[in-house]
mmCIF file of C-alpha atoms in Angstrom:
data_model
loop_
_atom_site.group_PDB
_atom_site.id
_atom_site.type_symbol
_atom_site.label_atom_id
_atom_site.label_comp_id
_atom_site.label_asym_id
_atom_site.label_seq_id
_atom_site.Cartn_x
_atom_site.Cartn_y
_atom_site.Cartn_z
ATOM 1 C CA MET A 1 -43.865 27.853 61.195
ATOM 2 C CA LYS A 2 -45.015 27.074 64.705
ATOM 3 C CA ASN A 3 -43.520 24.104 64.963
ATOM 4 C CA GLU A 4 -40.252 25.136 63.992
ATOM 5 C CA ALA A 5 -40.424 28.378 65.915
ATOM 6 C CA SER A 6 -41.805 25.706 68.750
ATOM 7 C CA SER A 7 -38.229 23.798 67.951
ATOM 8 C CA ASN A 8 -36.166 26.886 68.209
ATOM 9 C CA ILE A 9 -37.065 28.170 72.371
ATOM 10 C CA LYS A 10 -36.544 24.320 72.937
ATOM 11 C CA LEU A 11 -32.804 24.566 71.391
ATOM 12 C CA PHE A 12 -32.631 27.996 72.912
ATOM 13 C CA GLY A 13 -33.950 26.971 76.286
ATOM 14 C CA LYS A 14 -31.092 23.804 76.033
ATOM 15 C CA ILE A 15 -28.524 26.384 74.628
ATOM 16 C CA THR A 16 -28.970 28.733 78.204
ATOM 17 C CA ALA A 17 -28.263 25.829 80.371
ATOM 18 C CA LYS A 18 -25.477 24.785 78.421
ATOM 19 C CA SER A 19 -24.345 28.139 78.295
ATOM 20 C CA LEU A 20 -25.131 28.109 82.480
ATOM 21 C CA PHE A 21 -22.813 25.132 82.983
ATOM 22 C CA ALA A 22 -20.143 26.243 80.877
ATOM 23 C CA TRP A 23 -20.610 29.852 83.662
ATOM 24 C CA ILE A 24 -21.029 27.422 86.760
ATOM 25 C CA LYS A 25 -17.975 25.006 85.492
ATOM 26 C CA VAL A 26 -15.479 27.722 85.680
ATOM 27 C CA ALA A 27 -16.599 29.703 88.490
ATOM 28 C CA PHE A 28 -16.627 26.435 90.478
ATOM 29 C CA ILE A 29 -12.745 26.113 89.648
ATOM 30 C CA GLY A 30 -12.616 29.833 90.486
ATOM 31 C CA ALA A 31 -13.827 29.394 93.703
ATOM 32 C CA VAL A 32 -11.934 26.371 94.591
ATOM 33 C CA ILE A 33 -8.718 28.473 93.595
ATOM 34 C CA MET A 34 -9.809 30.860 96.122
ATOM 35 C CA ILE A 35 -10.675 28.691 99.346
ATOM 36 C CA THR A 36 -7.631 26.559 98.922
ATOM 37 C CA ASN A 37 -5.101 29.649 98.550
ATOM 38 C CA ILE A 38 -6.798 31.714 101.587
ATOM 39 C CA THR A 39 -7.157 28.248 103.817
ATOM 40 C CA ILE A 40 -3.069 27.755 102.647
ATOM 41 C CA ALA A 41 -2.060 30.889 103.302
ATOM 42 C CA ILE A 42 -3.406 31.401 106.602
ATOM 43 C CA ILE A 43 -1.759 28.238 107.850
ATOM 44 C CA LEU A 44 1.766 29.116 106.704
ATOM 45 C CA PHE A 45 1.135 32.577 108.179
ATOM 46 C CA SER A 46 0.568 31.023 111.543
ATOM 47 C CA ASP A 47 3.248 28.481 111.456
ATOM 48 C CA ASN A 48 5.442 32.185 111.261
ATOM 49 C CA PRO A 49 5.606 33.690 115.005
ATOM 50 C CA GLY A 50 6.571 37.032 113.262
ATOM 51 C CA GLY A 51 3.312 37.403 111.432
ATOM 52 C CA GLY A 52 1.463 40.073 113.080
ATOM 53 C CA PHE A 53 -1.199 41.242 110.409
ATOM 54 C CA PRO A 54 -3.969 39.931 113.056
ATOM 55 C CA ALA A 55 -2.947 42.694 115.317
ATOM 56 C CA SER A 56 -2.689 45.646 112.684
ATOM 57 C CA GLY A 57 -6.171 45.319 112.187
ATOM 58 C CA HIS A 58 -6.813 46.925 115.283
ATOM 59 C CA ALA A 59 -5.041 49.986 114.216
ATOM 60 C CA GLY A 60 -7.742 50.737 111.528
ATOM 61 C CA ILE A 61 -7.127 50.605 107.522
ATOM 62 C CA LEU A 62 -4.003 52.485 107.726
ATOM 63 C CA GLY A 63 -2.813 49.769 109.694
ATOM 64 C CA ALA A 64 -4.034 47.031 108.149
ATOM 65 C CA VAL A 65 -2.388 47.822 104.834
ATOM 66 C CA MET A 66 0.566 48.486 106.409
ATOM 67 C CA GLY A 67 0.742 45.076 108.298
ATOM 68 C CA PHE A 68 -0.556 43.359 104.922
ATOM 69 C CA ILE A 69 2.891 44.737 103.349
ATOM 70 C CA PHE A 70 4.462 43.913 106.310
ATOM 71 C CA LEU A 71 3.353 40.172 105.413
ATOM 72 C CA PHE A 72 4.985 40.740 102.071
ATOM 73 C CA MET A 73 8.266 41.679 103.469
ATOM 74 C CA VAL A 74 8.597 38.182 105.970
ATOM 75 C CA GLU A 75 6.373 35.950 103.820
ATOM 76 C CA PHE A 76 6.408 37.201 100.176
ATOM 77 C CA TRP A 77 4.822 33.419 98.916
ATOM 78 C CA SER A 78 2.224 33.454 101.387
ATOM 79 C CA ALA A 79 1.100 36.905 101.069
ATOM 80 C CA LEU A 80 1.036 36.654 97.151
ATOM 81 C CA LEU A 81 -1.052 33.722 97.632
ATOM 82 C CA LEU A 82 -3.432 35.304 100.058
ATOM 83 C CA THR A 83 -3.580 38.013 97.524
ATOM 84 C CA VAL A 84 -3.915 35.774 94.253
ATOM 85 C CA GLY A 85 -7.018 33.877 96.743
ATOM 86 C CA ILE A 86 -8.537 37.328 97.044
ATOM 87 C CA LEU A 87 -8.808 38.889 93.677
ATOM 88 C CA VAL A 88 -9.271 34.998 91.984
ATOM 89 C CA PRO A 89 -13.174 35.449 91.890
ATOM 90 C CA VAL A 90 -12.944 38.378 90.009
ATOM 91 C CA LEU A 91 -10.714 37.162 87.375
ATOM 92 C CA PHE A 92 -12.991 33.874 87.184
ATOM 93 C CA ILE A 93 -16.280 35.952 86.972
ATOM 94 C CA ILE A 94 -14.772 37.612 83.720
ATOM 95 C CA LEU A 95 -13.436 34.012 82.316
ATOM 96 C CA ALA A 96 -16.968 32.272 83.586
ATOM 97 C CA ASN A 97 -18.948 35.211 81.241
ATOM 98 C CA LYS A 98 -16.867 34.796 78.692
ATOM 99 C CA ASN A 99 -16.634 30.896 78.579
ATOM 100 C CA ALA A 100 -20.253 31.056 79.114
ATOM 101 C CA ILE A 101 -21.365 33.715 75.995
ATOM 102 C CA ALA A 102 -18.709 31.331 73.729
ATOM 103 C CA SER A 103 -20.361 28.214 74.149
ATOM 104 C CA ALA A 104 -23.725 29.615 73.742
ATOM 105 C CA ILE A 105 -22.578 31.324 70.060
ATOM 106 C CA TYR A 106 -20.899 27.730 69.567
ATOM 107 C CA ASN A 107 -24.215 25.933 70.281
ATOM 108 C CA VAL A 108 -26.423 28.170 68.567
ATOM 109 C CA TRP A 109 -24.187 27.115 65.324
ATOM 110 C CA LYS A 110 -24.392 23.583 66.553
ATOM 111 C CA PHE A 111 -28.046 23.412 66.639
ATOM 112 C CA LYS A 112 -28.339 25.209 63.569
ATOM 113 C CA ILE A 113 -30.846 27.759 64.872
ATOM 114 C CA ALA A 114 -28.940 31.219 63.723
ATOM 115 C CA ASP A 115 -32.479 32.154 62.148
ATOM 116 C CA PHE A 116 -32.979 32.968 66.002
ATOM 117 C CA VAL A 117 -30.876 35.913 65.820
ATOM 118 C CA GLU A 118 -31.232 37.234 62.596
ATOM 119 C CA PRO A 119 -34.892 38.511 62.740
ATOM 120 C CA LYS A 120 -34.150 40.314 65.578
ATOM 121 C CA ILE A 121 -31.162 42.207 63.677
ATOM 122 C CA GLU A 122 -34.291 43.152 61.506
ATOM 123 C CA PHE A 123 -36.076 43.819 64.383
ATOM 124 C CA TYR A 124 -33.863 46.249 66.016
ATOM 125 C CA VAL A 125 -32.932 48.314 62.777
ATOM 126 C CA ASP A 126 -36.837 48.450 61.717
ATOM 127 C CA LYS A 127 -36.672 49.996 65.179
ATOM 128 C CA ILE A 128 -34.017 52.477 64.647
ATOM 129 C CA LEU A 129 -35.815 53.471 60.856
ATOM 130 C CA GLN A 130 -39.294 54.024 62.668
ATOM 131 C CA LYS A 131 -37.606 56.747 65.117
ATOM 132 C CA GLN A 132 -35.239 57.894 62.823
ATOM 133 C CA PRO A 133 -36.592 57.343 58.576
ATOM 134 C CA ASP A 134 -33.391 59.039 57.447
ATOM 135 C CA PHE A 135 -30.583 57.469 59.784
ATOM 136 C CA LEU A 136 -29.238 54.896 57.363
ATOM 137 C CA LYS A 137 -28.858 58.187 54.643
ATOM 138 C CA ASN A 138 -26.160 59.897 57.091
ATOM 139 C CA ILE A 139 -24.263 57.183 57.970
ATOM 140 C CA THR A 140 -20.735 56.936 57.144
ATOM 141 C CA ASN A 141 -19.152 53.839 59.138
ATOM 142 C CA TRP A 142 -20.125 51.135 61.250
ATOM 143 C CA SER A 143 -19.109 52.119 64.884
ATOM 144 C CA VAL A 144 -22.314 54.508 64.494
ATOM 145 C CA VAL A 145 -24.626 51.891 63.701
ATOM 146 C CA LYS A 146 -23.082 49.851 66.227
ATOM 147 C CA VAL A 147 -23.201 52.237 69.111
ATOM 148 C CA LYS A 148 -27.215 52.687 67.801
ATOM 149 C CA LEU A 149 -28.156 49.281 67.591
ATOM 150 C CA LEU A 150 -26.264 48.021 70.991
ATOM 151 C CA ASP A 151 -27.960 50.900 72.231
ATOM 152 C CA THR A 152 -31.697 50.094 70.678
ATOM 153 C CA ILE A 153 -30.989 46.431 72.442
ATOM 154 C CA ASN A 154 -30.395 47.203 75.972
ATOM 155 C CA ASN A 155 -33.268 49.440 75.644
ATOM 156 C CA ASP A 156 -35.671 46.098 74.851
ATOM 157 C CA SER A 157 -37.359 44.701 77.875
ATOM 158 C CA GLN A 158 -38.946 42.146 75.902
ATOM 159 C CA THR A 159 -36.118 39.632 74.494
ATOM 160 C CA PRO A 160 -34.317 36.746 77.156
ATOM 161 C CA LYS A 161 -30.832 38.257 78.439
ATOM 162 C CA LEU A 162 -28.919 35.860 76.802
ATOM 163 C CA GLN A 163 -30.502 35.883 73.454
ATOM 164 C CA LYS A 164 -28.947 40.251 74.040
ATOM 165 C CA ARG A 165 -25.843 39.321 75.273
ATOM 166 C CA ILE A 166 -25.032 36.938 71.943
ATOM 167 C CA ILE A 167 -26.186 39.283 69.477
ATOM 168 C CA LYS A 168 -24.476 42.283 71.499
ATOM 169 C CA PHE A 169 -21.313 40.499 71.697
ATOM 170 C CA ILE A 170 -21.438 39.260 68.272
ATOM 171 C CA LEU A 171 -21.736 42.522 66.724
ATOM 172 C CA LYS A 172 -18.781 44.047 68.926
ATOM 173 C CA LYS A 173 -16.460 41.026 66.888
ATOM 174 C CA ILE A 174 -18.299 41.064 63.487
ATOM 175 C CA LYS A 175 -15.624 43.326 61.013
ATOM 176 C CA MET A 176 -17.852 45.868 58.139
ATOM 177 C CA ASP A 177 -15.168 47.367 57.001
ATOM 178 C CA ASP A 178 -15.824 46.112 53.380
ATOM 179 C CA VAL A 179 -19.915 47.590 53.268
ATOM 180 C CA ASP A 180 -19.812 50.709 51.781
ATOM 181 C CA PHE A 181 -22.219 53.281 53.923
ATOM 182 C CA LYS A 182 -22.537 55.914 51.620
ATOM 183 C CA ASN A 183 -24.319 53.551 48.881
ATOM 184 C CA PRO A 184 -28.239 54.266 48.625
ATOM 185 C CA ASN A 185 -28.685 50.438 47.699
ATOM 186 C CA THR A 186 -27.000 48.917 51.126
ATOM 187 C CA ASN A 187 -29.422 46.572 52.937
ATOM 188 C CA LEU A 188 -28.268 46.932 56.214
ATOM 189 C CA SER A 189 -30.783 44.201 57.427
ATOM 190 C CA SER A 190 -29.480 41.662 54.741
ATOM 191 C CA ILE A 191 -25.385 42.524 55.294
ATOM 192 C CA LEU A 192 -25.805 42.191 59.065
ATOM 193 C CA SER A 193 -27.706 38.785 58.469
ATOM 194 C CA PHE A 194 -25.146 37.766 56.495
ATOM 195 C CA LYS A 195 -21.730 38.982 59.080
ATOM 196 C CA ILE A 196 -23.854 37.132 61.827
ATOM 197 C CA ARG A 197 -24.056 34.172 60.443
ATOM 198 C CA GLN A 198 -20.310 33.913 58.389
ATOM 199 C CA PHE A 199 -19.006 35.028 62.500
ATOM 200 C CA ILE A 200 -21.419 32.145 63.914
ATOM 201 C CA GLU A 201 -20.285 29.394 61.519
ATOM 202 C CA GLY A 202 -16.313 30.223 61.974
ATOM 203 C CA PHE A 203 -16.993 29.997 65.675
ATOM 204 C CA ALA A 204 -15.142 27.420 67.292
ATOM 205 C CA GLU A 205 -15.706 25.254 70.219
ATOM 206 C CA PRO A 206 -14.902 27.082 73.230
ATOM 207 C CA ASP A 207 -12.367 25.607 75.484
ATOM 208 C CA LEU A 208 -10.623 25.921 79.235
ATOM 209 C CA LYS A 209 -7.073 26.007 78.116
ATOM 210 C CA LEU A 210 -6.514 29.480 79.921
ATOM 211 C CA VAL A 211 -8.553 28.648 82.802
ATOM 212 C CA TRP A 212 -6.179 25.206 83.417
ATOM 213 C CA ILE A 213 -2.857 27.264 82.508
ATOM 214 C CA LEU A 214 -4.016 29.277 85.406
ATOM 215 C CA VAL A 215 -4.915 26.559 87.636
ATOM 216 C CA GLY A 216 -0.908 25.548 87.184
ATOM 217 C CA ILE A 217 0.410 28.618 87.681
ATOM 218 C CA ASP A 218 -1.355 28.734 90.904
ATOM 219 C CA ILE A 219 -0.178 25.277 91.808
ATOM 220 C CA VAL A 220 3.447 26.389 91.229
ATOM 221 C CA LEU A 221 2.342 29.277 93.689
ATOM 222 C CA ILE A 222 1.189 27.415 96.410
ATOM 223 C CA ILE A 223 4.266 25.192 96.084
ATOM 224 C CA LEU A 224 6.675 28.107 96.014
ATOM 225 C CA ALA A 225 5.121 29.263 99.196
ATOM 226 C CA PHE A 226 5.447 26.194 101.107
ATOM 227 C CA VAL A 227 9.148 25.751 99.937
ATOM 228 C CA PHE A 228 9.989 29.293 100.954
ATOM 229 C CA ASN A 229 7.628 29.113 104.382
ATOM 230 C CA ASP A 230 9.754 30.932 107.191
ATOM 231 C CA HIS A 231 9.105 28.687 110.302
#
């Protein structure tokens, strides 16, 4: 048992490393797009003598906003390129977070350590019942249980963050429509363990298809900015 627990911890460390790499990979692509877009946009603006954006900055926030709007009027594609460059970090951080958690869940299945997740669910259910022994007797739907579980997980300071993120992600995704919460014989821990294992086993290996689509769109945007640049 001790060796198995030690082995699980090592595997979870490997999963954490893979998840971090998945995050860095997407975030790095986003950083490259941001730097490339902003750099090219500045170069294209410098080729246009009618710009006037830098000077507008001296007129305060309102002047900067008006100057930015003016850029769209005189250099639409370059201004759009600059805007995308400024906003792309937010989008790619969201994608990086999703890719990281998807990688973690996939590797939990790949390395067959769903048992490292399931006992935590039992722990959280027991914790709720310790505070509210009659909690499950008064439940009519899954949404109430889910909110209570998520709150309990958030207040858990002992469990690693990645492990908590995996559990929370799964709890938000699994379907419990077929569970009769009014049935006094319903064993919530067992049902959740089954649903979690089922979800993990059906989780596909994450890919970067959406990321590469966005990269392709950005390349088209760069080409259009060069083609329609007004010298």
